[in-house]
Short mmCIF file of C-alpha atoms in Angstrom, two decimals:
data_model
loop_
_atom_site.label_atom_id
_atom_site.label_comp_id
_atom_site.label_asym_id
_atom_site.label_seq_id
_atom_site.Cartn_x
_atom_site.Cartn_y
_atom_site.Cartn_z
CA MET N 1 -24.19 15.74 -15.79
CA SER N 2 -21.81 18.46 -15.84
CA PHE N 3 -19.31 17.60 -17.89
CA PRO N 4 -18.67 14.36 -20.09
CA LEU N 5 -16.83 11.56 -18.74
CA ALA N 6 -14.43 10.37 -21.91
CA TRP N 7 -14.13 6.83 -20.79
CA THR N 8 -12.62 4.18 -21.99
CA HIS N 9 -11.89 0.28 -21.64
CA ARG N 10 -8.30 -1.00 -21.83
CA PHE N 11 -9.05 -4.10 -19.14
CA ALA N 12 -12.81 -5.33 -20.85
CA ASP N 13 -11.30 -4.71 -24.84
CA LEU N 14 -9.33 -7.98 -23.76
CA GLY N 15 -12.39 -9.88 -23.71
CA PRO N 16 -14.41 -12.59 -21.86
CA ASP N 17 -11.89 -15.08 -20.98
CA PHE N 18 -10.74 -12.26 -18.27
CA HIS N 19 -13.93 -10.89 -16.91
CA THR N 20 -17.55 -10.79 -16.32
CA GLU N 21 -19.17 -7.90 -17.22
CA LEU N 22 -22.58 -6.93 -14.18
CA ARG N 23 -23.41 -4.26 -12.81
CA PRO N 24 -23.06 -3.44 -8.85
CA THR N 25 -25.47 -4.56 -6.37
CA PRO N 26 -27.24 -1.13 -4.58
CA LEU N 27 -26.96 0.06 -1.16
CA PRO N 28 -29.70 2.22 0.70
CA ASP N 29 -29.48 5.61 1.59
CA PRO N 30 -25.73 6.38 0.24
CA HIS N 31 -23.94 8.99 1.75
CA TRP N 32 -21.02 10.64 2.17
CA VAL N 33 -18.03 10.06 4.19
CA GLY N 34 -15.16 11.47 2.29
CA GLN N 35 -13.48 12.34 -0.83
CA SER N 36 -9.33 13.14 -2.08
CA ARG N 37 -9.98 16.62 -3.89
CA ALA N 38 -6.11 15.42 -4.89
CA VAL N 39 -7.61 12.28 -6.28
CA ALA N 40 -10.10 14.14 -8.13
CA ARG N 41 -8.54 16.69 -9.70
CA GLU N 42 -6.09 14.12 -11.24
CA LEU N 43 -9.04 12.67 -13.03
CA GLY N 44 -10.82 15.99 -14.06
CA LEU N 45 -13.33 15.39 -11.45
CA ASP N 46 -15.25 18.79 -10.99
CA ASP N 47 -15.70 19.93 -7.16
CA ALA N 48 -19.18 20.55 -7.68
CA TRP N 49 -19.70 17.38 -9.08
CA MET N 50 -18.22 14.92 -6.61
CA GLN N 51 -20.47 16.92 -4.12
CA GLY N 52 -23.82 16.78 -6.08
CA ASP N 53 -26.23 13.08 -5.56
CA GLU N 54 -24.87 11.64 -9.53
CA ALA N 55 -21.47 10.88 -8.28
CA LEU N 56 -22.69 10.19 -4.10
CA GLN N 57 -25.43 7.42 -7.05
CA ALA N 58 -22.81 6.20 -9.04
CA PHE N 59 -19.73 6.04 -6.77
CA THR N 60 -21.79 3.42 -4.43
CA GLY N 61 -22.89 1.62 -7.61
CA ASN N 62 -26.36 3.21 -7.54
CA THR N 63 -26.24 4.03 -10.94
CA VAL N 64 -23.77 3.19 -13.98
CA LEU N 65 -23.39 6.10 -15.61
CA PRO N 66 -23.12 7.15 -19.33
CA GLY N 67 -19.85 4.95 -21.07
CA MET N 68 -18.68 2.68 -18.11
CA ARG N 69 -18.19 -0.58 -18.57
CA PRO N 70 -18.48 -2.75 -15.22
CA LEU N 71 -16.56 -6.05 -14.47
CA ALA N 72 -15.16 -8.18 -12.12
CA SER N 73 -11.71 -9.40 -13.47
CA VAL N 74 -10.31 -13.46 -13.49
CA TYR N 75 -7.66 -14.52 -10.73
CA SER N 76 -5.76 -16.90 -9.08
CA GLY N 77 -3.57 -17.20 -5.77
CA HIS N 78 -0.66 -18.14 -3.70
CA GLN N 79 -3.06 -17.71 0.15
CA PHE N 80 -0.48 -17.54 3.08
CA GLY N 81 1.26 -20.06 1.46
CA HIS N 82 -0.36 -22.65 -0.54
CA TRP N 83 -2.42 -22.95 -3.23
CA ALA N 84 -6.08 -21.04 -2.95
CA GLY N 85 -7.42 -21.73 -6.93
CA GLN N 86 -9.50 -19.17 -8.32
CA LEU N 87 -10.35 -16.00 -6.46
CA GLY N 88 -11.30 -13.20 -8.59
CA ASP N 89 -12.81 -9.93 -7.77
CA GLY N 90 -14.73 -10.52 -5.22
CA ARG N 91 -16.08 -7.20 -3.75
CA ALA N 92 -14.49 -5.16 -6.50
CA ILE N 93 -15.68 -3.35 -9.88
CA LEU N 94 -13.89 -1.54 -12.10
CA LEU N 95 -15.74 0.87 -13.85
CA GLY N 96 -13.78 2.13 -16.49
CA GLU N 97 -10.05 4.13 -16.66
CA LEU N 98 -10.24 7.87 -17.07
CA PRO N 99 -7.45 10.26 -17.31
CA GLY N 100 -5.30 10.33 -15.70
CA PRO N 101 -1.47 13.15 -15.99
CA SER N 102 0.54 10.56 -16.55
CA GLY N 103 -2.09 8.10 -18.49
CA PRO N 104 -5.59 6.55 -18.62
CA LEU N 105 -6.30 5.64 -14.24
CA GLU N 106 -8.24 2.57 -13.75
CA MET N 107 -10.91 3.06 -11.38
CA GLN N 108 -13.20 0.82 -9.07
CA LEU N 109 -15.22 0.23 -6.85
CA LYS N 110 -14.62 -1.97 -3.28
CA GLY N 111 -17.68 -3.43 -1.51
CA ALA N 112 -19.74 -2.86 -4.85
CA GLY N 113 -22.24 -6.05 -4.46
CA LEU N 114 -21.63 -10.63 -5.28
CA THR N 115 -19.50 -11.10 -8.76
CA PRO N 116 -19.21 -14.52 -9.91
CA TYR N 117 -15.70 -14.63 -8.27
CA SER N 118 -17.09 -14.23 -4.68
CA ARG N 119 -17.01 -17.49 -3.34
CA MET N 120 -18.30 -17.34 0.00
CA GLY N 121 -18.05 -13.71 0.45
CA ASP N 122 -20.93 -11.28 0.79
CA GLY N 123 -18.34 -8.77 -1.91
CA ARG N 124 -19.92 -5.83 0.42
CA ALA N 125 -17.11 -3.95 2.67
CA VAL N 126 -17.38 -2.90 6.23
CA LEU N 127 -17.58 1.17 6.71
CA ARG N 128 -14.67 -0.28 9.17
CA SER N 129 -12.13 -1.22 6.62
CA SER N 130 -13.21 1.08 4.26
CA ILE N 131 -12.24 3.88 6.05
CA ARG N 132 -9.26 2.21 6.37
CA GLU N 133 -7.82 2.39 3.16
CA PHE N 134 -9.57 6.09 2.38
CA LEU N 135 -7.05 7.14 4.45
CA CYS N 136 -3.95 4.65 4.02
CA SER N 137 -4.24 5.23 0.22
CA GLU N 138 -4.12 8.93 0.66
CA ALA N 139 -1.33 8.16 3.97
CA MET N 140 1.10 6.32 1.16
CA HIS N 141 0.83 8.27 -1.52
CA ALA N 142 1.60 11.63 0.42
CA LEU N 143 4.38 9.36 2.14
CA GLY N 144 5.86 8.82 -1.65
CA ILE N 145 5.60 5.66 -1.67
CA PRO N 146 3.82 3.42 -4.14
CA THR N 147 -0.05 2.89 -3.96
CA SER N 148 -3.41 2.69 -5.21
CA ARG N 149 -5.52 6.01 -4.56
CA ALA N 150 -8.80 6.35 -2.80
CA LEU N 151 -11.01 8.83 -4.28
CA CYS N 152 -13.86 8.50 -2.36
CA ILE N 153 -15.86 6.95 0.97
CA ILE N 154 -19.47 6.13 0.94
CA GLY N 155 -21.46 5.02 3.37
CA SER N 156 -25.13 3.39 3.93
CA PRO N 157 -26.26 1.58 6.73
CA GLY N 158 -27.47 -1.44 5.15
CA LEU N 159 -26.45 -3.73 7.46
CA VAL N 160 -23.26 -5.98 6.49
CA ARG N 161 -22.42 -10.05 8.57
CA ARG N 162 -19.29 -9.72 9.95
CA GLU N 163 -17.22 -10.33 13.26
CA GLU N 164 -20.95 -8.33 14.33
CA ILE N 165 -23.47 -6.78 12.11
CA GLU N 166 -21.81 -3.15 10.82
CA THR N 167 -23.15 -0.92 8.42
CA ALA N 168 -21.55 -1.85 4.74
CA ALA N 169 -19.59 1.53 2.66
CA VAL N 170 -17.93 1.40 -1.28
CA VAL N 171 -14.75 2.93 -0.89
CA THR N 172 -13.38 4.77 -5.34
CA ARG N 173 -10.69 3.22 -5.86
CA VAL N 174 -7.91 4.70 -8.85
CA ALA N 175 -4.81 2.66 -9.87
CA SER N 176 -2.88 2.79 -13.85
CA SER N 177 -4.00 -1.23 -12.95
CA PHE N 178 -5.06 -3.74 -10.75
CA ILE N 179 -3.78 -6.57 -12.26
CA ARG N 180 -2.06 -8.96 -9.64
CA PHE N 181 0.41 -11.48 -9.94
CA GLY N 182 -3.12 -14.09 -9.36
CA HIS N 183 -3.48 -12.87 -12.84
CA PHE N 184 -0.97 -14.72 -14.48
CA GLU N 185 -1.17 -17.64 -12.30
CA HIS N 186 -4.73 -18.13 -12.83
CA PHE N 187 -3.84 -18.44 -16.94
CA SER N 188 -0.91 -20.56 -16.14
CA HIS N 189 -1.91 -22.88 -13.30
CA SER N 190 -5.35 -23.16 -15.61
CA GLY N 191 -3.62 -24.14 -18.45
CA GLN N 192 -4.35 -20.89 -20.36
CA HIS N 193 -1.23 -20.34 -22.02
CA VAL N 194 -3.10 -18.00 -25.11
CA GLN N 195 -4.51 -15.82 -22.46
CA LEU N 196 -1.85 -16.49 -20.52
CA ARG N 197 0.52 -14.49 -23.46
CA ILE N 198 -2.54 -11.97 -24.50
CA LEU N 199 -2.09 -10.71 -20.61
CA ALA N 200 1.43 -10.49 -20.50
CA ASP N 201 1.67 -8.78 -23.82
CA PHE N 202 -0.57 -5.94 -22.94
CA VAL N 203 1.34 -4.86 -19.72
CA ILE N 204 4.35 -5.43 -21.45
CA ASP N 205 2.28 -3.27 -24.48
CA HIS N 206 1.02 -0.25 -21.74
CA PHE N 207 3.44 0.05 -18.93
CA TYR N 208 6.06 -1.99 -19.50
CA PRO N 209 7.24 -1.10 -23.16
CA ALA N 210 10.56 -0.71 -23.00
CA CYS N 211 10.82 -5.34 -22.61
CA ARG N 212 9.47 -5.82 -25.80
CA GLU N 213 13.01 -4.23 -26.95
CA ALA N 214 15.42 -5.75 -24.19
CA PRO N 215 17.74 -8.43 -25.27
CA GLY N 216 16.83 -11.76 -24.90
CA ASN N 217 13.28 -13.37 -24.02
CA PRO N 218 10.35 -10.05 -23.58
CA TYR N 219 8.82 -12.01 -20.50
CA ALA N 220 11.61 -12.75 -18.96
CA ALA N 221 12.40 -8.51 -18.86
CA LEU N 222 9.13 -8.41 -17.92
CA LEU N 223 9.42 -10.19 -14.61
CA GLU N 224 12.66 -8.43 -13.51
CA ALA N 225 11.31 -5.08 -14.61
CA VAL N 226 8.61 -6.14 -11.99
CA SER N 227 10.90 -7.62 -8.95
CA ALA N 228 12.83 -3.56 -9.40
CA ARG N 229 9.38 -2.04 -8.90
CA THR N 230 8.47 -4.40 -6.43
CA ALA N 231 12.14 -4.03 -4.40
CA GLY N 232 11.39 -0.93 -3.96
CA MET N 233 8.12 -0.48 -2.72
CA VAL N 234 8.93 -3.40 -0.13
CA ALA N 235 12.54 -0.91 0.47
CA GLN N 236 10.04 1.70 1.63
CA TRP N 237 7.89 -0.35 3.75
CA GLN N 238 10.20 -1.00 5.55
CA ALA N 239 11.59 2.32 5.84
CA VAL N 240 8.46 3.65 7.28
CA GLY N 241 7.53 0.46 9.17
CA PHE N 242 4.22 -0.06 7.82
CA CYS N 243 3.20 -3.87 7.64
CA HIS N 244 0.84 -4.89 4.51
CA GLY N 245 -0.13 -8.10 7.19
CA VAL N 246 -1.35 -10.08 3.92
CA MET N 247 1.09 -10.97 0.86
CA ASN N 248 -0.76 -13.50 -0.47
CA THR N 249 0.04 -13.01 -4.47
CA ASP N 250 -3.15 -11.76 -5.57
CA ASN N 251 -2.52 -8.80 -3.46
CA MET N 252 0.48 -8.03 -5.21
CA SER N 253 0.66 -5.69 -8.63
CA ILE N 254 2.28 -6.34 -11.21
CA LEU N 255 3.27 -1.85 -11.03
CA GLY N 256 5.45 -2.84 -7.65
CA LEU N 257 1.96 -0.74 -6.06
CA THR N 258 0.50 -1.39 -2.29
CA ILE N 259 -2.69 -2.14 -3.04
CA ASP N 260 -5.59 -4.40 -1.04
CA TYR N 261 -5.57 -2.79 2.83
CA GLY N 262 -6.43 -4.35 4.89
CA PRO N 263 -5.37 -5.92 7.94
CA PHE N 264 -1.63 -3.55 7.35
CA GLN N 265 -0.54 -1.30 10.14
CA PHE N 266 2.28 1.25 11.00
CA LEU N 267 4.92 0.14 14.23
CA ASP N 268 4.37 1.52 17.56
CA ALA N 269 6.94 0.19 19.47
CA PHE N 270 9.61 -1.26 16.50
CA VAL N 271 9.11 -4.96 16.77
CA PRO N 272 10.82 -7.03 14.49
CA GLY N 273 8.45 -9.95 14.10
CA HIS N 274 5.46 -8.22 14.45
CA ILE N 275 2.35 -9.77 13.99
CA CYS N 276 -0.24 -7.40 12.25
CA ASN N 277 -2.60 -9.19 10.88
CA HIS N 278 -4.42 -11.30 13.95
CA SER N 279 -5.59 -13.87 11.08
CA ASP N 280 -1.92 -14.61 10.58
CA THR N 281 -1.31 -17.09 12.70
CA GLY N 282 2.11 -19.15 11.66
CA GLY N 283 4.18 -15.25 11.75
CA ARG N 284 4.39 -14.74 7.07
CA TYR N 285 3.42 -11.84 6.65
CA ALA N 286 5.69 -10.15 10.04
CA TYR N 287 6.90 -7.23 9.63
CA ASN N 288 10.47 -8.63 9.18
CA ARG N 289 9.64 -11.16 6.75
CA GLN N 290 7.77 -8.81 3.93
CA PRO N 291 11.21 -8.98 2.02
CA ASN N 292 11.71 -12.71 1.49
CA ILE N 293 8.23 -13.21 1.21
CA ALA N 294 7.82 -10.86 -1.71
CA TYR N 295 10.85 -12.22 -2.69
CA TRP N 296 8.82 -15.54 -2.71
CA ASN N 297 5.77 -14.21 -4.87
CA LEU N 298 8.04 -12.48 -7.06
CA PHE N 299 8.97 -16.80 -7.88
CA ALA N 300 5.57 -17.31 -8.43
CA LEU N 301 4.78 -15.02 -10.60
CA GLY N 302 7.78 -16.27 -12.36
CA GLN N 303 6.66 -19.85 -12.64
CA ALA N 304 3.71 -18.87 -13.82
CA LEU N 305 5.54 -16.60 -16.35
CA LEU N 306 7.57 -20.01 -17.69
CA PRO N 307 5.04 -20.95 -20.85
CA LEU N 308 6.52 -17.66 -22.50
CA MET N 309 9.78 -18.32 -21.97
CA ASP N 310 12.20 -20.07 -23.65
CA GLU N 311 14.15 -22.56 -19.94
CA GLN N 312 13.09 -22.19 -16.18
CA GLN N 313 16.97 -19.90 -16.20
CA GLN N 314 15.69 -16.60 -17.95
CA ALA N 315 13.57 -16.46 -14.66
CA LEU N 316 15.70 -17.31 -12.77
CA ASP N 317 18.12 -14.76 -13.78
CA ALA N 318 15.70 -12.18 -14.45
CA LEU N 319 14.66 -12.57 -9.93
CA GLU N 320 18.62 -12.81 -8.92
CA PRO N 321 19.33 -8.96 -9.50
CA TYR N 322 16.34 -8.39 -6.11
CA LYS N 323 18.65 -10.09 -3.69
CA ALA N 324 21.11 -6.94 -4.24
CA LEU N 325 17.96 -4.64 -4.83
CA MET N 326 15.65 -4.40 -2.73
CA PRO N 327 18.98 -4.60 0.09
CA ALA N 328 20.23 -1.53 -2.04
CA ALA N 329 16.99 0.09 -2.02
CA LEU N 330 16.25 -0.37 1.75
CA GLN N 331 20.51 1.14 2.84
CA ARG N 332 19.51 4.09 0.80
CA ARG N 333 16.44 4.87 2.35
CA MET N 334 17.82 4.78 5.83
CA ASN N 335 20.76 6.75 4.29
CA ASP N 336 18.07 9.30 4.32
CA LYS N 337 16.35 8.66 7.49
CA LEU N 338 20.03 9.13 8.96
CA GLY N 339 20.88 12.10 6.64
CA LEU N 340 23.96 10.46 5.05
CA ALA N 341 23.92 12.43 1.34
CA ARG N 342 25.51 9.06 0.30
CA VAL N 343 25.78 4.54 1.40
CA GLU N 344 29.85 4.59 2.05
CA GLU N 345 31.33 0.60 3.11
CA GLY N 346 30.38 0.96 7.58
CA ASP N 347 26.71 2.54 6.78
CA ALA N 348 24.91 -0.69 6.90
CA GLU N 349 27.17 -1.61 9.79
CA LEU N 350 25.65 1.14 11.60
CA THR N 351 22.23 1.26 10.65
CA GLU N 352 21.68 -1.69 12.05
CA SER N 353 23.34 -1.03 15.10
CA LEU N 354 20.84 1.72 15.40
CA MET N 355 17.87 -0.73 14.76
CA LYS N 356 18.77 -3.57 17.26
CA LEU N 357 18.99 -1.17 20.18
CA MET N 358 15.55 0.09 18.60
CA ALA N 359 14.32 -3.24 19.63
CA ALA N 360 15.57 -4.42 22.10
CA ASP N 361 14.20 -0.50 24.09
CA ALA N 362 11.24 -1.71 21.79
CA VAL N 363 11.28 2.49 21.19
CA ASP N 364 9.00 3.73 18.97
CA PHE N 365 9.42 3.85 15.40
CA THR N 366 8.56 7.03 14.55
CA ILE N 367 9.11 8.95 17.65
CA VAL N 368 12.20 7.82 17.51
CA TRP N 369 13.37 8.67 13.32
CA ARG N 370 11.51 12.31 13.86
CA ARG N 371 13.40 12.67 16.97
CA LEU N 372 16.76 12.02 15.33
CA SER N 373 15.25 14.67 12.35
CA HIS N 374 15.24 17.37 15.40
CA ALA N 375 18.58 16.14 16.69
CA VAL N 376 21.03 17.25 14.02
CA ALA N 377 21.71 20.35 15.10
CA GLY N 378 23.56 19.01 18.23
CA ASN N 379 20.27 18.77 21.25
CA LEU N 380 20.49 14.65 21.34
CA GLU N 381 18.70 14.86 24.53
CA PRO N 382 14.90 14.03 23.52
CA VAL N 383 16.13 10.65 21.33
CA ARG N 384 18.09 9.14 23.99
CA ASP N 385 15.05 9.42 26.94
CA LEU N 386 13.74 6.99 24.79
CA PHE N 387 16.13 4.12 24.97
CA LEU N 388 17.29 1.76 27.97
CA GLN N 389 20.84 1.34 27.50
CA ARG N 390 21.65 4.93 27.11
CA GLU N 391 25.06 4.41 26.69
CA ALA N 392 24.81 2.01 24.49
CA PHE N 393 22.45 5.05 22.54
CA ASP N 394 25.53 7.78 23.31
CA ALA N 395 27.95 5.27 21.88
CA TRP N 396 25.76 5.39 18.59
CA ALA N 397 25.01 8.49 18.54
CA VAL N 398 28.80 10.06 18.42
CA ARG N 399 29.60 7.06 15.59
CA TRP N 400 26.45 8.74 13.82
CA GLN N 401 27.27 12.34 14.21
CA ALA N 402 31.02 11.78 12.73
CA ARG N 403 29.45 10.24 9.51
CA LEU N 404 27.32 12.84 9.17
CA GLN N 405 29.96 16.16 9.76
CA ALA N 406 32.72 13.79 7.50
CA GLN N 407 30.17 14.61 4.73
CA PRO N 408 31.41 17.35 2.33
CA GLY N 409 29.95 21.00 2.95
CA PHE N 410 27.56 19.96 5.47
CA ASP N 411 25.18 21.83 7.27
CA ALA N 412 23.38 20.57 9.82
CA GLY N 413 20.32 22.86 9.65
CA THR N 414 19.83 21.92 5.48
CA THR N 415 20.85 18.27 6.78
CA GLN N 416 17.77 18.85 10.34
CA GLU N 417 15.22 19.93 7.27
CA GLN N 418 16.20 17.25 4.03
CA MET N 419 14.98 14.62 7.00
CA LEU N 420 11.70 16.35 7.76
CA ARG N 421 10.93 15.44 4.82
CA THR N 422 12.33 11.88 5.12
CA ASN N 423 10.99 10.98 8.39
CA PRO N 424 7.48 11.59 8.74
CA GLN N 425 6.11 13.33 12.02
CA VAL N 426 2.40 11.42 11.43
CA VAL N 427 1.67 8.13 10.14
CA LEU N 428 -1.88 6.64 10.47
CA ARG N 429 -1.98 4.07 13.52
CA ASN N 430 -4.06 1.46 14.27
CA HIS N 431 -5.63 3.51 17.34
CA LEU N 432 -5.95 6.68 15.19
CA GLY N 433 -7.23 5.23 12.55
CA GLU N 434 -10.21 3.50 15.06
CA VAL N 435 -10.61 6.49 17.12
CA ALA N 436 -12.26 8.33 13.76
CA ILE N 437 -13.70 4.79 12.75
CA GLN N 438 -15.82 5.03 16.44
CA ARG N 439 -17.14 9.02 15.39
CA ALA N 440 -17.78 7.72 11.93
CA ARG N 441 -19.52 5.13 13.15
CA GLU N 442 -21.97 7.95 14.93
CA GLY N 443 -22.22 9.63 12.10
CA ASP N 444 -19.72 12.90 13.30
CA PHE N 445 -17.27 12.14 9.40
CA SER N 446 -14.95 15.00 11.68
CA GLU N 447 -12.56 13.16 12.71
CA VAL N 448 -11.79 11.23 8.70
CA ALA N 449 -11.57 14.63 8.11
CA ARG N 450 -9.12 15.99 10.76
CA LEU N 451 -7.06 12.41 10.08
CA GLN N 452 -7.04 12.96 6.17
CA ASN N 453 -5.86 16.56 6.31
CA ALA N 454 -2.38 15.70 8.30
CA LEU N 455 -2.17 12.18 6.80
CA GLU N 456 -1.60 13.71 3.18
CA HIS N 457 1.07 16.47 4.31
CA PRO N 458 3.20 13.40 6.93
CA PHE N 459 5.91 15.37 7.37
CA GLU N 460 5.00 18.72 8.22
CA GLU N 461 3.43 19.32 12.09
CA ILE N 462 0.11 21.01 11.79
CA ALA N 463 -0.29 23.18 14.47
CA GLY N 464 -3.58 21.49 16.26
CA HIS N 465 -2.83 17.79 15.45
CA ASP N 466 -0.56 17.50 17.84
CA ASP N 467 -2.27 14.18 19.51
CA LEU N 468 -1.88 12.85 16.07
CA ALA N 469 1.94 12.58 16.62
CA ALA N 470 2.22 11.32 20.15
CA PHE N 471 3.51 8.13 22.21
CA PRO N 472 -0.03 5.29 21.03
CA PRO N 473 -2.43 4.90 24.29
CA ASP N 474 -2.50 2.29 26.39
CA TRP N 475 -4.74 0.37 24.63
CA ALA N 476 -3.73 1.05 21.30
CA SER N 477 -1.98 -2.49 21.64
CA GLN N 478 -4.71 -4.76 22.38
CA ILE N 479 -6.30 -3.64 18.95
CA GLU N 480 -7.29 -6.54 16.94
CA ILE N 481 -6.69 -6.27 12.59
CA SER N 482 -7.58 -9.40 10.85
CA CYS N 483 -8.22 -10.25 7.06
CA SER N 484 -11.89 -9.43 7.58
CA SER N 485 -10.59 -5.80 8.08
#
């Protein structure tokens, strides 16, 4: 190795009640599919080393580097609204932490083989889902949305059975912590209240130190802080048309990060009740239900933390601010998308009126906002062309322009620049990911790289990337993404 890696293991040091230490299961003949140089730089990983065989074998799980301490953590959770009991890292193995710009960053291999928590699974991930997670992790980061990151993706000719036989892959995921709501539910529901307190103290001490000094109960303060972060994250999801697809409590980050990319989707046509997960037959995780589901999950977290509180009312009081924080955060995001510097009375109705028109005509979510950004100077025709109800849009546009121009010191050029930095040109639409996946299955990873480059600069209009910002083809609506995705 050309340089030492300074591994630390704060989560591992919690002890065996929280995890099982084990080695990843090797995969045959690994090969690089993609890397994020930005993440590698944050971790201090040398570019030359990242191209070499030692890194390839380590991030496949074929070798354990000096200082690594691989483990799988145990947690429980609610899945699709029902208590699922013990779950845990069924195909993810934590290697340890490396120093990052703002503190230690956990590194985790997803698809690294069986663990004691795999249940009926095989512990593997397939190339298809791994490409989607790799690209979306970095896309969300570039959009400014709190998320886990992805260092690299490695493929293998090893075979995995899903709906069909597919080839295996491993994604190296990075986050300050992968602790979930489900970790707290596990120890609370099993009556392990000593371990519950240890875990809560760990999270407070390392990630929410202000909660220790907050008036009242520190664990209620923790719940309120997590609620605030979650509110902000979900507001950002809604503002870019992102559907997570499987908001189970075991997929909710205690740090308010977007984690566990599976059956996600960025909206094409704006259909508020859109269900992106083919497995979600009841529509529990539809786009327009995400804010309420996040609250439901926070309520479950509050129930898990009750043994650490003096009374139930402390949890209810800690959750109450979410009901105002989430809509307020979303309105601020929507004002940014409309070029409005601050929220004023009437802005919510202005936003809602546009969204109703968008829904009625099922206009393309990303394209309408991008075109609106260019329309600040006055040419509304490209936006107007997206709507069938053109007179209704015209009436809305008069109100919007009046609101814009009433802002102190309004300047169309400055406002347009701000909106273009808010409303992305390119998002990871399902059909774009599908094209990259199909080429990767043929051994051509160039489209993964091209798409990654565009997604890392989502607000820029890059030459040669016009097709990535175009309307989706007709076949895109036939793509089905399930929990196995």
